[in-house]
């Protein structure tokens, strides 16, 4: 019998996950279908119970439900619980278990560049939900230092205080981080600044960027944000948000099927979808 999978969000029409996962189900001959579900905030509980009743194999969760879904699940793994957000749910014999593959997806995406996290000094720009998933996941890997730069300094400081893994960290203003940018091996931009339609914006100036640094984005629309374009012109290595998106999906697919899927094929699928938009 065909297994049901899906993604719950609002809005959900532009999600690239259904085409990406359905392509994998057909590639691996799995009799399953992945659908986008538009779910309003006050109907999240019913949607989750409905999927449970229908015997769905699992589902993804996206904005705005990543945190509010937690009380409706039967179990949440340790990392997702510390992040306070779930993006992947697995139905294990009727029990709904929540995971967070966003931060791990980011980390896996870095493997392609053979980055040695433990020897890195890292700067995270932003202190929102995406920053939290990436910061906690990276902190668990014990790099030398992870600083957080944010427009609202108190939010950066609060994030550092809430991190459950011991790590050397400083909260910085965006200007302070800009002036010390040369110190960092890895810089991760996690805000929406630079995303369509605000493509001329960037969160920090790159005057002091070290050309040996790797600058990463979580944005993939546009594929090259202003900060990546400038970093590239300085000679730094850059990485857009496609890797994180594809790897978070790959890790979810692995949790549902036991198969770690073909990353290259997923990337081509997503780039094809973006090109068609
Ligand atoms: P998400 O969950 O997608 O990460 P969020 O929780 O709304 O989104 O967080 C957005 C991040 O982008 C925050 O770090 C926010 O900074 P503040 O904490 O100061 O609000 C940052 N951000 C959004 N718009 C910004 C802007 N115009 N300039 C600087 N930072 C901005």
Tab-separated table of C-alpha atoms and ligand atoms in Angstrom:
chain	number	residue	atom	x	y	z
A	1	UNK	CA	0.000	0.000	0.000
A	2	UNK	CA	1.260	3.469	-0.870
A	3	UNK	CA	2.814	5.281	2.111
A	4	UNK	CA	1.985	8.904	2.714
A	5	UNK	CA	4.623	11.573	3.415
A	6	UNK	CA	4.387	15.355	3.290
A	7	UNK	CA	5.339	18.767	4.554
A	8	UNK	CA	3.207	20.944	6.842
A	9	UNK	CA	3.603	24.703	6.529
A	10	UNK	CA	1.957	28.024	5.803
A	11	UNK	CA	2.625	29.152	3.117
A	12	UNK	CA	3.636	25.911	1.419
A	13	UNK	CA	3.013	26.440	-2.301
A	14	UNK	CA	6.651	27.188	-3.138
A	15	UNK	CA	8.137	24.261	-1.209
A	16	UNK	CA	10.648	22.325	-3.306
A	17	UNK	CA	10.443	19.298	-0.991
A	18	UNK	CA	7.548	17.424	-2.708
A	19	UNK	CA	9.239	17.224	-6.126
A	20	UNK	CA	12.598	16.439	-4.515
A	21	UNK	CA	11.277	13.579	-2.338
A	22	UNK	CA	8.907	12.114	-4.942
A	23	UNK	CA	11.840	11.882	-7.354
A	24	UNK	CA	13.756	9.903	-4.692
A	25	UNK	CA	10.813	7.581	-3.983
A	26	UNK	CA	10.622	6.704	-7.664
A	27	UNK	CA	14.428	6.385	-7.958
A	28	UNK	CA	14.518	3.836	-5.118
A	29	UNK	CA	11.262	2.095	-6.139
A	30	UNK	CA	9.495	3.000	-2.922
A	31	UNK	CA	5.698	3.011	-3.143
A	32	UNK	CA	5.132	6.375	-1.459
A	33	UNK	CA	3.928	9.876	-2.154
A	34	UNK	CA	5.012	13.183	-0.602
A	35	UNK	CA	2.452	16.007	-0.588
A	36	UNK	CA	2.477	19.672	0.473
A	37	UNK	CA	-0.103	20.406	3.202
A	38	UNK	CA	-1.203	23.970	3.902
A	39	UNK	CA	-1.893	23.954	7.642
A	40	UNK	CA	-3.124	26.965	9.624
A	41	UNK	CA	-1.707	27.472	13.090
A	42	UNK	CA	-4.945	26.607	14.922
A	43	UNK	CA	-5.301	23.398	12.905
A	44	UNK	CA	-1.848	21.979	13.518
A	45	UNK	CA	-2.969	19.540	16.221
A	46	UNK	CA	-5.735	18.134	13.989
A	47	UNK	CA	-3.338	17.896	11.030
A	48	UNK	CA	-0.787	15.939	13.082
A	49	UNK	CA	-3.425	13.594	14.516
A	50	UNK	CA	-4.887	13.155	11.026
A	51	UNK	CA	-1.523	12.098	9.629
A	52	UNK	CA	-1.085	9.703	12.546
A	53	UNK	CA	-4.552	8.215	11.938
A	54	UNK	CA	-3.801	7.821	8.233
A	55	UNK	CA	-0.603	5.945	9.031
A	56	UNK	CA	1.675	8.449	7.286
A	57	UNK	CA	5.304	7.249	7.210
A	58	UNK	CA	6.524	10.653	8.311
A	59	UNK	CA	6.558	14.292	7.372
A	60	UNK	CA	8.520	17.524	7.352
A	61	UNK	CA	7.508	20.622	9.257
A	62	UNK	CA	8.294	24.133	8.129
A	63	UNK	CA	7.534	27.764	8.975
A	64	UNK	CA	5.576	28.616	11.136
A	65	UNK	CA	5.110	25.208	12.825
A	66	UNK	CA	8.647	24.063	13.704
A	67	UNK	CA	8.322	24.937	17.415
A	68	UNK	CA	4.563	24.742	17.964
A	69	UNK	CA	4.418	21.123	16.760
A	70	UNK	CA	6.472	19.817	19.694
A	71	UNK	CA	3.571	19.302	22.176
A	72	UNK	CA	1.682	17.229	19.577
A	73	UNK	CA	4.487	14.684	19.115
A	74	UNK	CA	5.077	11.563	21.227
A	75	UNK	CA	8.842	12.006	21.488
A	76	UNK	CA	11.472	14.579	20.498
A	77	UNK	CA	15.139	13.720	20.174
A	78	UNK	CA	17.721	15.503	22.328
A	79	UNK	CA	19.170	17.883	19.722
A	80	UNK	CA	15.736	18.918	18.409
A	81	UNK	CA	14.524	19.436	21.982
A	82	UNK	CA	17.495	21.699	22.784
A	83	UNK	CA	16.988	23.665	19.564
A	84	UNK	CA	13.284	23.841	20.406
A	85	UNK	CA	12.319	23.101	16.798
A	86	UNK	CA	11.433	20.030	14.738
A	87	UNK	CA	11.624	19.838	10.956
A	88	UNK	CA	11.300	16.068	10.495
A	89	UNK	CA	8.833	13.610	12.038
A	90	UNK	CA	9.091	9.833	11.799
A	91	UNK	CA	6.101	7.572	12.439
A	92	UNK	CA	7.605	4.626	14.274
A	93	UNK	CA	4.880	2.026	14.828
A	94	UNK	CA	2.289	4.711	15.499
A	95	UNK	CA	4.605	6.853	17.633
A	96	UNK	CA	5.488	10.258	16.168
A	97	UNK	CA	9.129	11.145	16.851
A	98	UNK	CA	10.499	14.629	16.099
A	99	UNK	CA	14.014	15.418	14.841
A	100	UNK	CA	15.817	18.497	13.603
A	101	UNK	CA	17.930	17.925	10.482
A	102	UNK	CA	18.453	21.636	9.651
A	103	UNK	CA	21.681	22.117	11.617
A	104	UNK	CA	22.959	18.634	10.751
A	105	UNK	CA	22.064	19.319	7.132
A	106	UNK	CA	24.224	22.411	7.268
A	107	UNK	CA	27.062	20.452	8.862
A	108	UNK	CA	26.817	17.615	6.301
A	109	UNK	CA	26.771	20.180	3.498
A	110	UNK	CA	30.139	21.429	4.771
A	111	UNK	CA	31.679	17.945	4.497
A	112	UNK	CA	31.774	18.421	0.762
A	113	UNK	CA	34.400	21.103	1.382
A	114	UNK	CA	36.369	18.916	3.821
A	115	UNK	CA	36.122	21.591	6.496
A	116	UNK	CA	37.585	20.493	9.799
A	117	UNK	CA	35.102	21.891	12.259
A	118	UNK	CA	37.213	21.203	15.387
A	119	UNK	CA	39.991	23.556	14.236
A	120	UNK	CA	37.694	26.373	13.183
A	121	UNK	CA	36.888	29.816	14.509
A	122	UNK	CA	33.317	30.407	13.414
A	123	UNK	CA	31.058	33.444	13.126
A	124	UNK	CA	27.292	33.009	12.909
A	125	UNK	CA	25.435	36.095	11.634
A	126	UNK	CA	21.894	36.260	13.029
A	127	UNK	CA	20.253	34.867	16.165
A	128	UNK	CA	16.876	33.596	14.897
A	129	UNK	CA	15.553	30.065	14.502
A	130	UNK	CA	17.933	29.036	11.721
A	131	UNK	CA	20.941	30.418	13.633
A	132	UNK	CA	19.855	28.456	16.703
A	133	UNK	CA	19.727	25.121	14.837
A	134	UNK	CA	23.124	25.723	13.218
A	135	UNK	CA	24.788	27.109	16.366
A	136	UNK	CA	23.713	24.245	18.659
A	137	UNK	CA	24.588	21.604	16.063
A	138	UNK	CA	28.042	23.074	15.441
A	139	UNK	CA	28.660	23.649	19.174
A	140	UNK	CA	28.144	19.919	19.720
A	141	UNK	CA	31.106	19.317	17.352
A	142	UNK	CA	33.415	21.391	19.616
A	143	UNK	CA	35.086	23.910	17.297
A	144	UNK	CA	37.593	26.394	18.826
A	145	UNK	CA	35.025	29.195	19.050
A	146	UNK	CA	31.633	30.232	17.712
A	147	UNK	CA	30.727	33.918	17.980
A	148	UNK	CA	27.251	35.202	17.222
A	149	UNK	CA	26.720	38.605	15.604
A	150	UNK	CA	23.240	40.079	15.590
A	151	UNK	CA	21.481	43.399	15.030
A	152	UNK	CA	19.935	42.983	18.489
A	153	UNK	CA	22.915	42.105	20.681
A	154	UNK	CA	20.772	40.786	23.567
A	155	UNK	CA	19.356	38.051	21.342
A	156	UNK	CA	22.860	36.849	20.498
A	157	UNK	CA	23.811	36.824	24.177
A	158	UNK	CA	20.625	34.942	25.077
A	159	UNK	CA	21.292	32.307	22.413
A	160	UNK	CA	24.772	31.743	23.832
A	161	UNK	CA	23.358	31.394	27.358
A	162	UNK	CA	20.840	28.808	26.159
A	163	UNK	CA	23.332	26.594	24.323
A	164	UNK	CA	23.408	23.191	26.056
A	165	UNK	CA	26.915	22.368	24.774
A	166	UNK	CA	29.975	23.996	26.327
A	167	UNK	CA	31.679	26.210	23.762
A	168	UNK	CA	33.704	29.429	23.759
A	169	UNK	CA	31.364	32.101	22.373
A	170	UNK	CA	30.950	35.863	22.301
A	171	UNK	CA	27.865	37.865	21.361
A	172	UNK	CA	28.781	40.735	19.023
A	173	UNK	CA	27.113	43.634	17.277
A	174	UNK	CA	27.194	43.487	13.477
A	175	UNK	CA	29.722	46.368	13.399
A	176	UNK	CA	31.980	44.683	15.933
A	177	UNK	CA	31.932	41.439	13.923
A	178	UNK	CA	32.693	43.339	10.694
A	179	UNK	CA	35.786	44.894	12.259
A	180	UNK	CA	37.129	41.475	13.369
A	181	UNK	CA	36.050	39.474	10.349
A	182	UNK	CA	39.618	38.489	9.449
A	183	UNK	CA	39.761	36.216	12.523
A	184	UNK	CA	37.182	33.734	11.298
A	185	UNK	CA	37.734	30.587	9.227
A	186	UNK	CA	34.040	30.042	8.666
A	187	UNK	CA	31.310	32.686	8.446
A	188	UNK	CA	27.664	31.615	8.279
A	189	UNK	CA	24.945	34.066	7.225
A	190	UNK	CA	21.614	32.909	8.691
A	191	UNK	CA	19.352	35.975	8.332
A	192	UNK	CA	16.962	36.630	5.456
A	193	UNK	CA	18.995	39.689	4.425
A	194	UNK	CA	19.896	39.411	0.752
A	195	UNK	CA	16.997	37.135	-0.122
A	196	UNK	CA	14.574	37.977	-2.964
A	197	UNK	CA	13.294	40.681	-3.259
A	198	UNK	CA	15.876	42.490	-1.074
A	199	UNK	CA	18.866	41.318	-3.066
A	200	UNK	CA	20.900	44.536	-2.715
A	201	UNK	CA	21.156	44.182	1.092
A	202	UNK	CA	23.865	42.503	3.135
A	203	UNK	CA	24.160	42.192	6.925
A	204	UNK	CA	27.852	43.097	7.415
A	205	UNK	CA	30.673	44.748	5.491
A	206	UNK	CA	33.464	42.492	4.230
A	207	UNK	CA	36.379	44.937	4.238
A	208	UNK	CA	38.387	42.768	6.659
A	209	UNK	CA	37.411	39.367	5.273
A	210	UNK	CA	40.276	36.871	5.093
A	211	UNK	CA	40.581	35.315	1.638
A	212	UNK	CA	41.167	31.899	3.230
A	213	UNK	CA	37.723	31.960	4.852
A	214	UNK	CA	34.677	30.004	3.829
A	215	UNK	CA	31.515	32.127	3.687
A	216	UNK	CA	28.215	30.216	3.798
A	217	UNK	CA	24.630	31.269	3.278
A	218	UNK	CA	21.377	29.606	4.195
A	219	UNK	CA	19.645	31.519	1.357
A	220	UNK	CA	19.331	29.829	-2.050
A	221	UNK	CA	17.113	32.383	-3.760
A	222	UNK	CA	19.079	34.067	-5.280
A	223	UNK	CA	21.807	31.420	-5.606
A	224	UNK	CA	24.410	34.129	-5.157
A	225	UNK	CA	23.505	36.742	-2.557
A	226	UNK	CA	25.367	40.042	-2.377
A	227	UNK	CA	27.517	38.853	0.542
A	228	UNK	CA	28.593	35.747	-1.415
A	229	UNK	CA	29.349	37.800	-4.535
A	230	UNK	CA	31.543	40.213	-2.559
A	231	UNK	CA	33.245	37.417	-0.606
A	232	UNK	CA	34.049	35.661	-3.881
A	233	UNK	CA	35.516	38.833	-5.360
A	234	UNK	CA	37.837	39.075	-2.319
A	235	UNK	CA	38.997	35.530	-3.053
A	236	UNK	CA	37.160	33.666	-0.263
A	237	UNK	CA	35.412	30.339	-0.837
A	238	UNK	CA	31.624	30.593	-0.810
A	239	UNK	CA	28.712	28.206	-0.414
A	240	UNK	CA	25.044	28.995	-0.982
A	241	UNK	CA	22.038	27.535	0.864
A	242	UNK	CA	21.376	24.705	-1.595
A	243	UNK	CA	23.629	22.274	0.288
A	244	UNK	CA	21.859	22.815	3.612
A	245	UNK	CA	18.442	22.432	1.995
A	246	UNK	CA	19.397	19.269	0.116
A	247	UNK	CA	21.165	17.647	3.085
A	248	UNK	CA	18.341	18.388	5.549
A	249	UNK	CA	16.060	16.625	3.061
A	250	UNK	CA	18.512	13.756	2.576
A	251	UNK	CA	18.754	13.199	6.333
A	252	UNK	CA	14.944	13.210	6.614
A	253	UNK	CA	14.683	10.721	3.720
A	254	UNK	CA	17.240	8.488	5.447
A	255	UNK	CA	15.221	8.551	8.685
A	256	UNK	CA	12.068	7.490	6.816
A	257	UNK	CA	13.555	4.856	4.488
A	258	UNK	CA	16.976	3.860	5.825
A	259	UNK	CA	18.492	4.987	2.504
A	260	UNK	CA	20.915	7.900	2.327
A	261	UNK	CA	19.963	9.281	-1.082
A	262	UNK	CA	21.894	10.489	-4.119
A	263	UNK	CA	22.884	14.059	-3.175
A	264	UNK	CA	23.997	15.086	-6.648
A	265	UNK	CA	20.661	14.091	-8.111
A	266	UNK	CA	18.832	16.023	-5.368
A	267	UNK	CA	20.905	19.132	-6.069
A	268	UNK	CA	20.153	18.942	-9.774
A	269	UNK	CA	16.468	18.466	-8.989
A	270	UNK	CA	16.400	21.560	-6.742
A	271	UNK	CA	18.427	23.688	-9.168
A	272	UNK	CA	15.994	22.624	-11.900
A	273	UNK	CA	13.044	23.682	-9.759
A	274	UNK	CA	14.661	27.050	-8.970
A	275	UNK	CA	15.415	27.588	-12.639
A	276	UNK	CA	11.811	26.924	-13.508
A	277	UNK	CA	10.517	29.575	-11.090
B	1	LIG	P1	14.598	32.611	11.228
B	1	LIG	O1	13.787	31.756	12.151
B	1	LIG	O2	14.294	32.371	9.785
B	1	LIG	O3	16.060	32.574	11.507
B	1	LIG	P2	13.921	34.983	12.746
B	1	LIG	O4	13.803	34.159	13.959
B	1	LIG	O5	12.873	35.980	12.456
B	1	LIG	O6	14.050	34.101	11.430
B	1	LIG	O7	15.357	35.691	12.797
B	1	LIG	C1	15.720	36.627	11.878
B	1	LIG	C2	17.178	37.060	12.076
B	1	LIG	O8	17.467	38.011	11.057
B	1	LIG	C3	17.441	37.744	13.397
B	1	LIG	O9	18.782	37.520	13.761
B	1	LIG	C4	17.225	39.227	13.022
B	1	LIG	O10	17.893	40.145	13.844
B	1	LIG	P3	17.163	40.714	15.187
B	1	LIG	O11	17.327	39.636	16.214
B	1	LIG	O12	17.913	41.936	15.519
B	1	LIG	O13	15.741	40.960	14.810
B	1	LIG	C5	17.862	39.245	11.653
B	1	LIG	N1	17.372	40.351	10.832
B	1	LIG	C6	16.192	40.405	10.178
B	1	LIG	N2	16.101	41.570	9.476
B	1	LIG	C7	17.263	42.253	9.693
B	1	LIG	C8	17.786	43.508	9.234
B	1	LIG	N3	17.115	44.289	8.394
B	1	LIG	N4	19.029	43.863	9.659
B	1	LIG	C9	19.731	43.068	10.503
B	1	LIG	N5	19.288	41.868	10.957
B	1	LIG	C10	18.076	41.471	10.567
